[in-house]
PDB file of C-alpha atoms in Angstrom:
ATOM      1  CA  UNK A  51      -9.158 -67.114  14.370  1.00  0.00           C
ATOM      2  CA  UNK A  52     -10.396 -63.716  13.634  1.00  0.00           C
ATOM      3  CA  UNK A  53     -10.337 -62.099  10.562  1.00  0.00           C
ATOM      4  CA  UNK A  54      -6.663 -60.587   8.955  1.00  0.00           C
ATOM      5  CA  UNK A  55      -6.454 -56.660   8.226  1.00  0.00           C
ATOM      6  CA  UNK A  56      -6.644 -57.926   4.384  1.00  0.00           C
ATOM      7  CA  UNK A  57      -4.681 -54.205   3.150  1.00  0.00           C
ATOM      8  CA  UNK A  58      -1.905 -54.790   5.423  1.00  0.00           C
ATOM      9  CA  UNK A  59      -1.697 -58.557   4.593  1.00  0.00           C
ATOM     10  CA  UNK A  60      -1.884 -57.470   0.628  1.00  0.00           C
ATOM     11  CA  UNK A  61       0.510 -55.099   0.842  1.00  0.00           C
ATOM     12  CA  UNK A  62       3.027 -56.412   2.897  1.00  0.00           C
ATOM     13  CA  UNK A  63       2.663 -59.780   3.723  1.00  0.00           C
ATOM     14  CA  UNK A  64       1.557 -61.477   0.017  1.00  0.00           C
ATOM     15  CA  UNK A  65       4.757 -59.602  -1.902  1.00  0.00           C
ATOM     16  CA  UNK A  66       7.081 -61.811   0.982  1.00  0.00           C
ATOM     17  CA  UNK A  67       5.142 -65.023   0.133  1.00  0.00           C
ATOM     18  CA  UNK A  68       6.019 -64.664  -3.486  1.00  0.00           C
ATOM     19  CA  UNK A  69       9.758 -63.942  -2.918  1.00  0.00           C
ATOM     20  CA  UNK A  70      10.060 -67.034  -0.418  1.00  0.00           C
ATOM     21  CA  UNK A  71      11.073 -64.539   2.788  1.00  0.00           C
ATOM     22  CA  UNK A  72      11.285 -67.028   5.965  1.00  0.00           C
ATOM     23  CA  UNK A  73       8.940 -64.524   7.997  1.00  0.00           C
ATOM     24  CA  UNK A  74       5.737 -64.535  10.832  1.00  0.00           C
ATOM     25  CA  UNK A  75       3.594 -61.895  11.747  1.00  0.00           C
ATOM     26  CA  UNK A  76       3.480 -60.527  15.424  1.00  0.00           C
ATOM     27  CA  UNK A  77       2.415 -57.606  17.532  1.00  0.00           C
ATOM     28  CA  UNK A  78      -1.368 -56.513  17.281  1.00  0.00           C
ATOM     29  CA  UNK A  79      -2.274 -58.353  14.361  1.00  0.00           C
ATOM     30  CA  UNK A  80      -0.902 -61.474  15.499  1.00  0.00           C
ATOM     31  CA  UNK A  81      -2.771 -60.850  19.132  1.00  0.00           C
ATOM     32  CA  UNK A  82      -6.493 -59.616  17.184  1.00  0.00           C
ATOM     33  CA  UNK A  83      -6.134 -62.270  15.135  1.00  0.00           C
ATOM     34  CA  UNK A  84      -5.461 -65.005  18.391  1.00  0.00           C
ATOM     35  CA  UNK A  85      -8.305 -63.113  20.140  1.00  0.00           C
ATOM     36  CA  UNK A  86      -9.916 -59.703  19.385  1.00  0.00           C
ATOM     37  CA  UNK A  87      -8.849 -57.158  16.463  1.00  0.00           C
ATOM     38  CA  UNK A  88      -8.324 -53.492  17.510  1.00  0.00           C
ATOM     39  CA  UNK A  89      -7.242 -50.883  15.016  1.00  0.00           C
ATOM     40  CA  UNK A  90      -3.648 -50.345  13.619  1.00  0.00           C
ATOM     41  CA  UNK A  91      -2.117 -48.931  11.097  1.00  0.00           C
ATOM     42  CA  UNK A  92       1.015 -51.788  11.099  1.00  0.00           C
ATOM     43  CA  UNK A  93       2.032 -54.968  10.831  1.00  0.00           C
ATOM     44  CA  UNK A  94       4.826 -56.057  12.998  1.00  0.00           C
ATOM     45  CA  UNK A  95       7.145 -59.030  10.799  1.00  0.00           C
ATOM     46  CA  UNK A  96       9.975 -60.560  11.985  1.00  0.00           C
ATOM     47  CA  UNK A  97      11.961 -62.337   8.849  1.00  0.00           C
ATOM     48  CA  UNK A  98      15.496 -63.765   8.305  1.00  0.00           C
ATOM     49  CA  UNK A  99      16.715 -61.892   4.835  1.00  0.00           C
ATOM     50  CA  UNK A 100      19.696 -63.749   2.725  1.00  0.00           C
ATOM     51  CA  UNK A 101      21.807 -61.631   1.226  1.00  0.00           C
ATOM     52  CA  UNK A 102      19.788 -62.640  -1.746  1.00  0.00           C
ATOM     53  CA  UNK A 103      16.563 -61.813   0.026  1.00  0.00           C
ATOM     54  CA  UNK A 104      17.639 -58.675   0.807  1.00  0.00           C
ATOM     55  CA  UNK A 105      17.855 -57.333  -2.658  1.00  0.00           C
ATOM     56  CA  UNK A 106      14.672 -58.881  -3.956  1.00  0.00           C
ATOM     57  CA  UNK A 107      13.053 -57.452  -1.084  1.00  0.00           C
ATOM     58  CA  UNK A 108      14.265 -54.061  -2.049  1.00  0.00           C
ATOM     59  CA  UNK A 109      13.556 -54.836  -5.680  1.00  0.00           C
ATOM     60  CA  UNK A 110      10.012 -55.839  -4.750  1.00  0.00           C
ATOM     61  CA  UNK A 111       9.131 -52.405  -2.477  1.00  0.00           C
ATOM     62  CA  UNK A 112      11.432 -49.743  -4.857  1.00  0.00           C
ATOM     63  CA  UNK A 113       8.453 -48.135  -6.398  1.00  0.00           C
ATOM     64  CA  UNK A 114       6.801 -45.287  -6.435  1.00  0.00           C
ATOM     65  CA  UNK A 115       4.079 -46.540  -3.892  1.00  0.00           C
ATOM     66  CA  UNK A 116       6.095 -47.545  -0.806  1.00  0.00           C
ATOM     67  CA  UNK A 117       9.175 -46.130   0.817  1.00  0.00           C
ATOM     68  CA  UNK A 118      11.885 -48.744   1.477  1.00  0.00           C
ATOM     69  CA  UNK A 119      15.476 -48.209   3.216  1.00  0.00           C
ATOM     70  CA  UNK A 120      18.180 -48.103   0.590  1.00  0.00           C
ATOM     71  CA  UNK A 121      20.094 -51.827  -0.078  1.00  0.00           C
ATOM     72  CA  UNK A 122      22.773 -50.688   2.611  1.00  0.00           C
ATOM     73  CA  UNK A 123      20.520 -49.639   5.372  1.00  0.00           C
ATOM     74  CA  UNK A 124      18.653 -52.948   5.120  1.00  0.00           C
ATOM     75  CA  UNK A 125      21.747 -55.172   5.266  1.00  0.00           C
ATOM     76  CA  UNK A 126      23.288 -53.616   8.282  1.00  0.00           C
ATOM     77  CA  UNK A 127      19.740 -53.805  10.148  1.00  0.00           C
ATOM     78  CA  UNK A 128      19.303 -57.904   8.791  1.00  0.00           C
ATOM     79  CA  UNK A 129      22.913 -58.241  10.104  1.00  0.00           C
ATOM     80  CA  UNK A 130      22.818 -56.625  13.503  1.00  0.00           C
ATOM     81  CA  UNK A 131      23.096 -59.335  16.245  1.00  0.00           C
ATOM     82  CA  UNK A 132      19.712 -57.812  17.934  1.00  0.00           C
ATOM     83  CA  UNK A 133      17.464 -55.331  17.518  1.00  0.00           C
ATOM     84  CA  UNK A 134      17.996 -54.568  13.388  1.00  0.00           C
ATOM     85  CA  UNK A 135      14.991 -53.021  12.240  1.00  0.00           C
ATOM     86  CA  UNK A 136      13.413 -51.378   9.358  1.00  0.00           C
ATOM     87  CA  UNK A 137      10.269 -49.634   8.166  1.00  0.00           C
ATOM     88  CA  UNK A 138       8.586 -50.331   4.538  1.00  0.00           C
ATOM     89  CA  UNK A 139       5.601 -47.639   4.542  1.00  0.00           C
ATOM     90  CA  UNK A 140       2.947 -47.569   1.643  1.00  0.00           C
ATOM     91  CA  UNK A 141       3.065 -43.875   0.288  1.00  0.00           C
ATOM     92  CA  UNK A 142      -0.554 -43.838  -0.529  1.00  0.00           C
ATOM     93  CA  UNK A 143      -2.588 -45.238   2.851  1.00  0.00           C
ATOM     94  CA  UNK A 144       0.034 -44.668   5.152  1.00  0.00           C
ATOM     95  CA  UNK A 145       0.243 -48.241   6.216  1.00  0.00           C
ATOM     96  CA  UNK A 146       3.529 -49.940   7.091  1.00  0.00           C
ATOM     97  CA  UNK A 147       5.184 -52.925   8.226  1.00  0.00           C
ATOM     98  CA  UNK A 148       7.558 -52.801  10.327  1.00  0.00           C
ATOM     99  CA  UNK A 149      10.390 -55.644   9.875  1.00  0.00           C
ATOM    100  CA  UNK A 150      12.909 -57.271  12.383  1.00  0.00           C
ATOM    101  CA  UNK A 151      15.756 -59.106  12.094  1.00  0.00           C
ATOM    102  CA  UNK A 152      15.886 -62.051  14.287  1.00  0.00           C
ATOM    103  CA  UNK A 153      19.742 -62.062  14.846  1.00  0.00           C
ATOM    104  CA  UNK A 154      20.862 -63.628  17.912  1.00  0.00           C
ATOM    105  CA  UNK A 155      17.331 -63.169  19.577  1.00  0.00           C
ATOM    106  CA  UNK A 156      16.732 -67.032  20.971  1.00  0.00           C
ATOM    107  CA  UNK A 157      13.146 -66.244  21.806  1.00  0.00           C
ATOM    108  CA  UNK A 158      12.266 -64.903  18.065  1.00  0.00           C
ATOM    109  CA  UNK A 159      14.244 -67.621  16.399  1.00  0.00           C
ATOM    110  CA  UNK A 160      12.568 -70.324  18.516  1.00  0.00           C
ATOM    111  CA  UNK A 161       9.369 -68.567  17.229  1.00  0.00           C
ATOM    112  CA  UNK A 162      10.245 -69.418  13.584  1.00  0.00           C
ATOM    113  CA  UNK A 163      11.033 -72.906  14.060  1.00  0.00           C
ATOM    114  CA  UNK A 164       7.432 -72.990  15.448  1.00  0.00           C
ATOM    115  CA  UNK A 165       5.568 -70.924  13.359  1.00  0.00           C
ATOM    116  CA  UNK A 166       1.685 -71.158  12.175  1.00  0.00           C
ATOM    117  CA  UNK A 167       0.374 -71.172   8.793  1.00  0.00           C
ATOM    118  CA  UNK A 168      -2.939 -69.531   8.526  1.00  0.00           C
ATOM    119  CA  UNK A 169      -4.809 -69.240   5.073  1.00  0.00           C
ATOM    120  CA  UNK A 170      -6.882 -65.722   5.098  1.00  0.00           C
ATOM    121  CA  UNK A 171     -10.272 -65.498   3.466  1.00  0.00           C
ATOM    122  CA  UNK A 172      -8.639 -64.015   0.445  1.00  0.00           C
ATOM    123  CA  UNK A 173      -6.410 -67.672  -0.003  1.00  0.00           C
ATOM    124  CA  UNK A 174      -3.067 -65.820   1.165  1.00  0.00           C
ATOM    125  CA  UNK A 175      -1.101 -67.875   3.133  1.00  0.00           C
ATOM    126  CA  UNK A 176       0.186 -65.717   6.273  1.00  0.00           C
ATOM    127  CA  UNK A 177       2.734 -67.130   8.504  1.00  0.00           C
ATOM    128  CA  UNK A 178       1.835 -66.029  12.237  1.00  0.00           C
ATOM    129  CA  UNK A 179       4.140 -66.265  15.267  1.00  0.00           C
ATOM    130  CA  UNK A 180       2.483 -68.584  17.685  1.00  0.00           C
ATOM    131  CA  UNK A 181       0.423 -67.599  20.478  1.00  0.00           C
ATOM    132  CA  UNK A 182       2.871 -67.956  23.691  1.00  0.00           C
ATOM    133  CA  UNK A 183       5.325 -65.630  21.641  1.00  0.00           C
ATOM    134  CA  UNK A 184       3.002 -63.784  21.003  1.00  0.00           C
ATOM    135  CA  UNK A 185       2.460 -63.186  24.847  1.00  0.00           C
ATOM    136  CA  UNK A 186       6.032 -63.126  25.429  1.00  0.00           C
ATOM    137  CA  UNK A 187       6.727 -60.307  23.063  1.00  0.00           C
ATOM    138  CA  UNK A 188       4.177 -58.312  24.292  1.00  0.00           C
ATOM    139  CA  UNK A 189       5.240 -58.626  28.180  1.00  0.00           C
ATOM    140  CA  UNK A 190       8.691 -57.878  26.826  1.00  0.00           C
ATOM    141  CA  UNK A 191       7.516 -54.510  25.361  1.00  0.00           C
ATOM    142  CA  UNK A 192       5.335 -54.002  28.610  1.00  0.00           C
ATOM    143  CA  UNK A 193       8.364 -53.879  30.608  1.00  0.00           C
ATOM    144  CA  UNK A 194      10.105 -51.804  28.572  1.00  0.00           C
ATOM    145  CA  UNK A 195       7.364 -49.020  27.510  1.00  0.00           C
ATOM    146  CA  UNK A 196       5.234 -49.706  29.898  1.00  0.00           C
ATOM    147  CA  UNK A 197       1.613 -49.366  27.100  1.00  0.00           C
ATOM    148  CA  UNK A 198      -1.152 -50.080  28.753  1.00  0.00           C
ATOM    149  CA  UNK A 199      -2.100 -51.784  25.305  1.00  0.00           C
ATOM    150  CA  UNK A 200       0.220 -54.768  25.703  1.00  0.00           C
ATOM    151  CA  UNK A 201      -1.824 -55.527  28.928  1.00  0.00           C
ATOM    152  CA  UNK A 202      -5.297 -55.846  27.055  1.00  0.00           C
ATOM    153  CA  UNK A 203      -4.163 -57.869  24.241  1.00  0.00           C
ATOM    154  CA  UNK A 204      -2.176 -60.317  26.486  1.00  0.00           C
ATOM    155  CA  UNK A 205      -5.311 -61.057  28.660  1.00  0.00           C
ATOM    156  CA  UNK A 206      -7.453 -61.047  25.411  1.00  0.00           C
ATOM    157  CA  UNK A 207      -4.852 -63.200  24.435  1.00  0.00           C
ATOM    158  CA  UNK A 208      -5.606 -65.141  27.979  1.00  0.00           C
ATOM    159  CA  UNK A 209      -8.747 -65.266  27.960  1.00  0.00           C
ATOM    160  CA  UNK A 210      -9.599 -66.652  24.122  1.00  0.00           C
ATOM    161  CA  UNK A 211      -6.973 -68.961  24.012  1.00  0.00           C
ATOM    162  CA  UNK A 212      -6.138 -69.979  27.360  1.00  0.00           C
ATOM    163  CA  UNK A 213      -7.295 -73.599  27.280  1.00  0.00           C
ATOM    164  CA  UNK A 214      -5.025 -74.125  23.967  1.00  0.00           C
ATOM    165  CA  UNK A 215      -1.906 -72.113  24.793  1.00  0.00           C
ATOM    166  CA  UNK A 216       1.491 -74.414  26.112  1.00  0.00           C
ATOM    167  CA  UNK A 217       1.347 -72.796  29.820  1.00  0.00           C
ATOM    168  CA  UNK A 218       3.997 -75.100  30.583  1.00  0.00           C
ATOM    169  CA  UNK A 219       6.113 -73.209  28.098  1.00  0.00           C
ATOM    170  CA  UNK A 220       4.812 -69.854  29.016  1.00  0.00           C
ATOM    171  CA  UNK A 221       5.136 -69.899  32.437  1.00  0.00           C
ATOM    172  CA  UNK A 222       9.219 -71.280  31.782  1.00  0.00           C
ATOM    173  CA  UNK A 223       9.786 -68.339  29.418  1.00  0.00           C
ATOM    174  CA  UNK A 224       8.339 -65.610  31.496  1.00  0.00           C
ATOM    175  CA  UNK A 225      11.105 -66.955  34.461  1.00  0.00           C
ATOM    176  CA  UNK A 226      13.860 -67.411  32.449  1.00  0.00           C
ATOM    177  CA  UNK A 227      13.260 -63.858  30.663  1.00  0.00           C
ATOM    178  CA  UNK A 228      13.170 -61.786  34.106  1.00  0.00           C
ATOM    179  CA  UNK A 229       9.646 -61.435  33.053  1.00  0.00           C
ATOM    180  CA  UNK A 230       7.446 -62.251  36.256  1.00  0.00           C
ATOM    181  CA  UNK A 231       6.405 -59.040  37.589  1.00  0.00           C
ATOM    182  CA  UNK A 232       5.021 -57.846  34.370  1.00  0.00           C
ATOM    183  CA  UNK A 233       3.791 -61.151  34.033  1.00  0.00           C
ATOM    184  CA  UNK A 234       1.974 -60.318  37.630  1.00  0.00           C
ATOM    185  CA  UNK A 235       0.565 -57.286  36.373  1.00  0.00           C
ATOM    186  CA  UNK A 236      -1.343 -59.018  33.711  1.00  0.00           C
ATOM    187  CA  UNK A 237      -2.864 -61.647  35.808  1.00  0.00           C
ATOM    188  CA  UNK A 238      -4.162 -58.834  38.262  1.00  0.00           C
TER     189      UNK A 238
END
C-alpha cells in the first residue's frame, strides 16, 4: 500500500481511534493508498456515531483549531436514513474530513462489516474501506457528477490491484446498483 497523507490521518483519523468511532476511510485517500496518491485536501470517513459518540466526537473537535457542526446538526445528519453528512475542517491548514453516516445505505454498511486495518508508518491504526467499495463508490459518484477523476482512480484502482480485488463481487454490485454503463466507461 502506498503511503497515508500522515496530516489528514493525525488530524482526523487518530482523534476517532482514541474515542472508539466504528469508522473506514474512502474516496481519494482510500483509492492513492490502493494504488497511486494524488493531492487532496480531504479525507472522506464514513462512521456509525452512538448517541454517545456523537457528543465525544463534538467534545473531541470543539476547539479553537477545527470547526465542528453544533451537537444538533450532527445528530440529525448521523440519524438521517441516507445521505447525513457533515464537515469537521481544521482552522489552521484548511484540511477537512468529511464524515457520512451510513444509515440505511446497504452498500456502505456491508463495507464496515468488511473493513481493513492498515497500520501507517507513524503506528496509527487507520481503518480503510476495502478495495471493491472503494470502486463502487467511486462509479456511484461518476454517475452522478460525472468527474473525470473518479475514472482515473478506478482504473488505477484496476490496474494495481486487479489480480487481488473479489471481481466476482464487483462485477454483482455494479449490476445490481444500475451501475454498468459507468462501469463501461471505465473499462474503455
Amino acid at each position: 500500500m502506498s503511503i497515508i497523507p500522515p496530516d489528514l490521518i493525525t488530524l482526523f483519523v487518530a482523534p476517532l481511534n482514541r474515542l472508539d468511532v466504528t469508522y473506514m476511510v474512502t474516496g481519494s485517500v482510500a483509492s492513492g493508498t490502493y494504488s497511486h496518491i494524488r493531492f487532496t485536501n480531504d479525507v472522506d470517513l464514513v462512521a456509525v456515531l452512538s448517541d454517545v459518540d456523537a457528543e465525544r466526537l463534538h467534545a473531541a473537535f470543539d476547539t479553537p483549531a477545527f470547526y465542528v457542526p453544533p451537537l444538533d446538526v450532527i445528530n440529525v445528519e448521523r440519524m438521517r436514513i441516507a445521505h447525513g453528512h457533515i464537515n469537521l475542517i481544521h482552522v489552521d491548514t484548511g484540511l477537512k474530513a468529511d464524515i457520512f453516516f451510513s444509515g440505511d445505505d446497504r452498500l456502505m454498511n456491508e463495507a464496515l462489516r468488511m473493513r481493513k486495518r492498515v497500520t501507517d508508518q507513524h503506528g496509527e491504526t487507520v481503518w480503510f474501506a476495502p478495495p471493491e467499495y472503494v470502486i463502487l463508490s467511486k462509479l456511484r459518484y461518476l454517475r452522478d457528477s460525472g468527474s473525470a477523476k473518479h475514472i482515473t482512480d478506478i482504473r488505477a484502482m484496476l490496474r494495481v490491484r486487479g489480480d487481488s480485488l473479489d471481481t466476482q463481487l464487483l462485477l454483482a454490485e455494479v449490476e445490481a446498483m444500475g451501475l454498468q454503463a459507468v462501469w463501461e466507461q471505465v473499462r474503455e
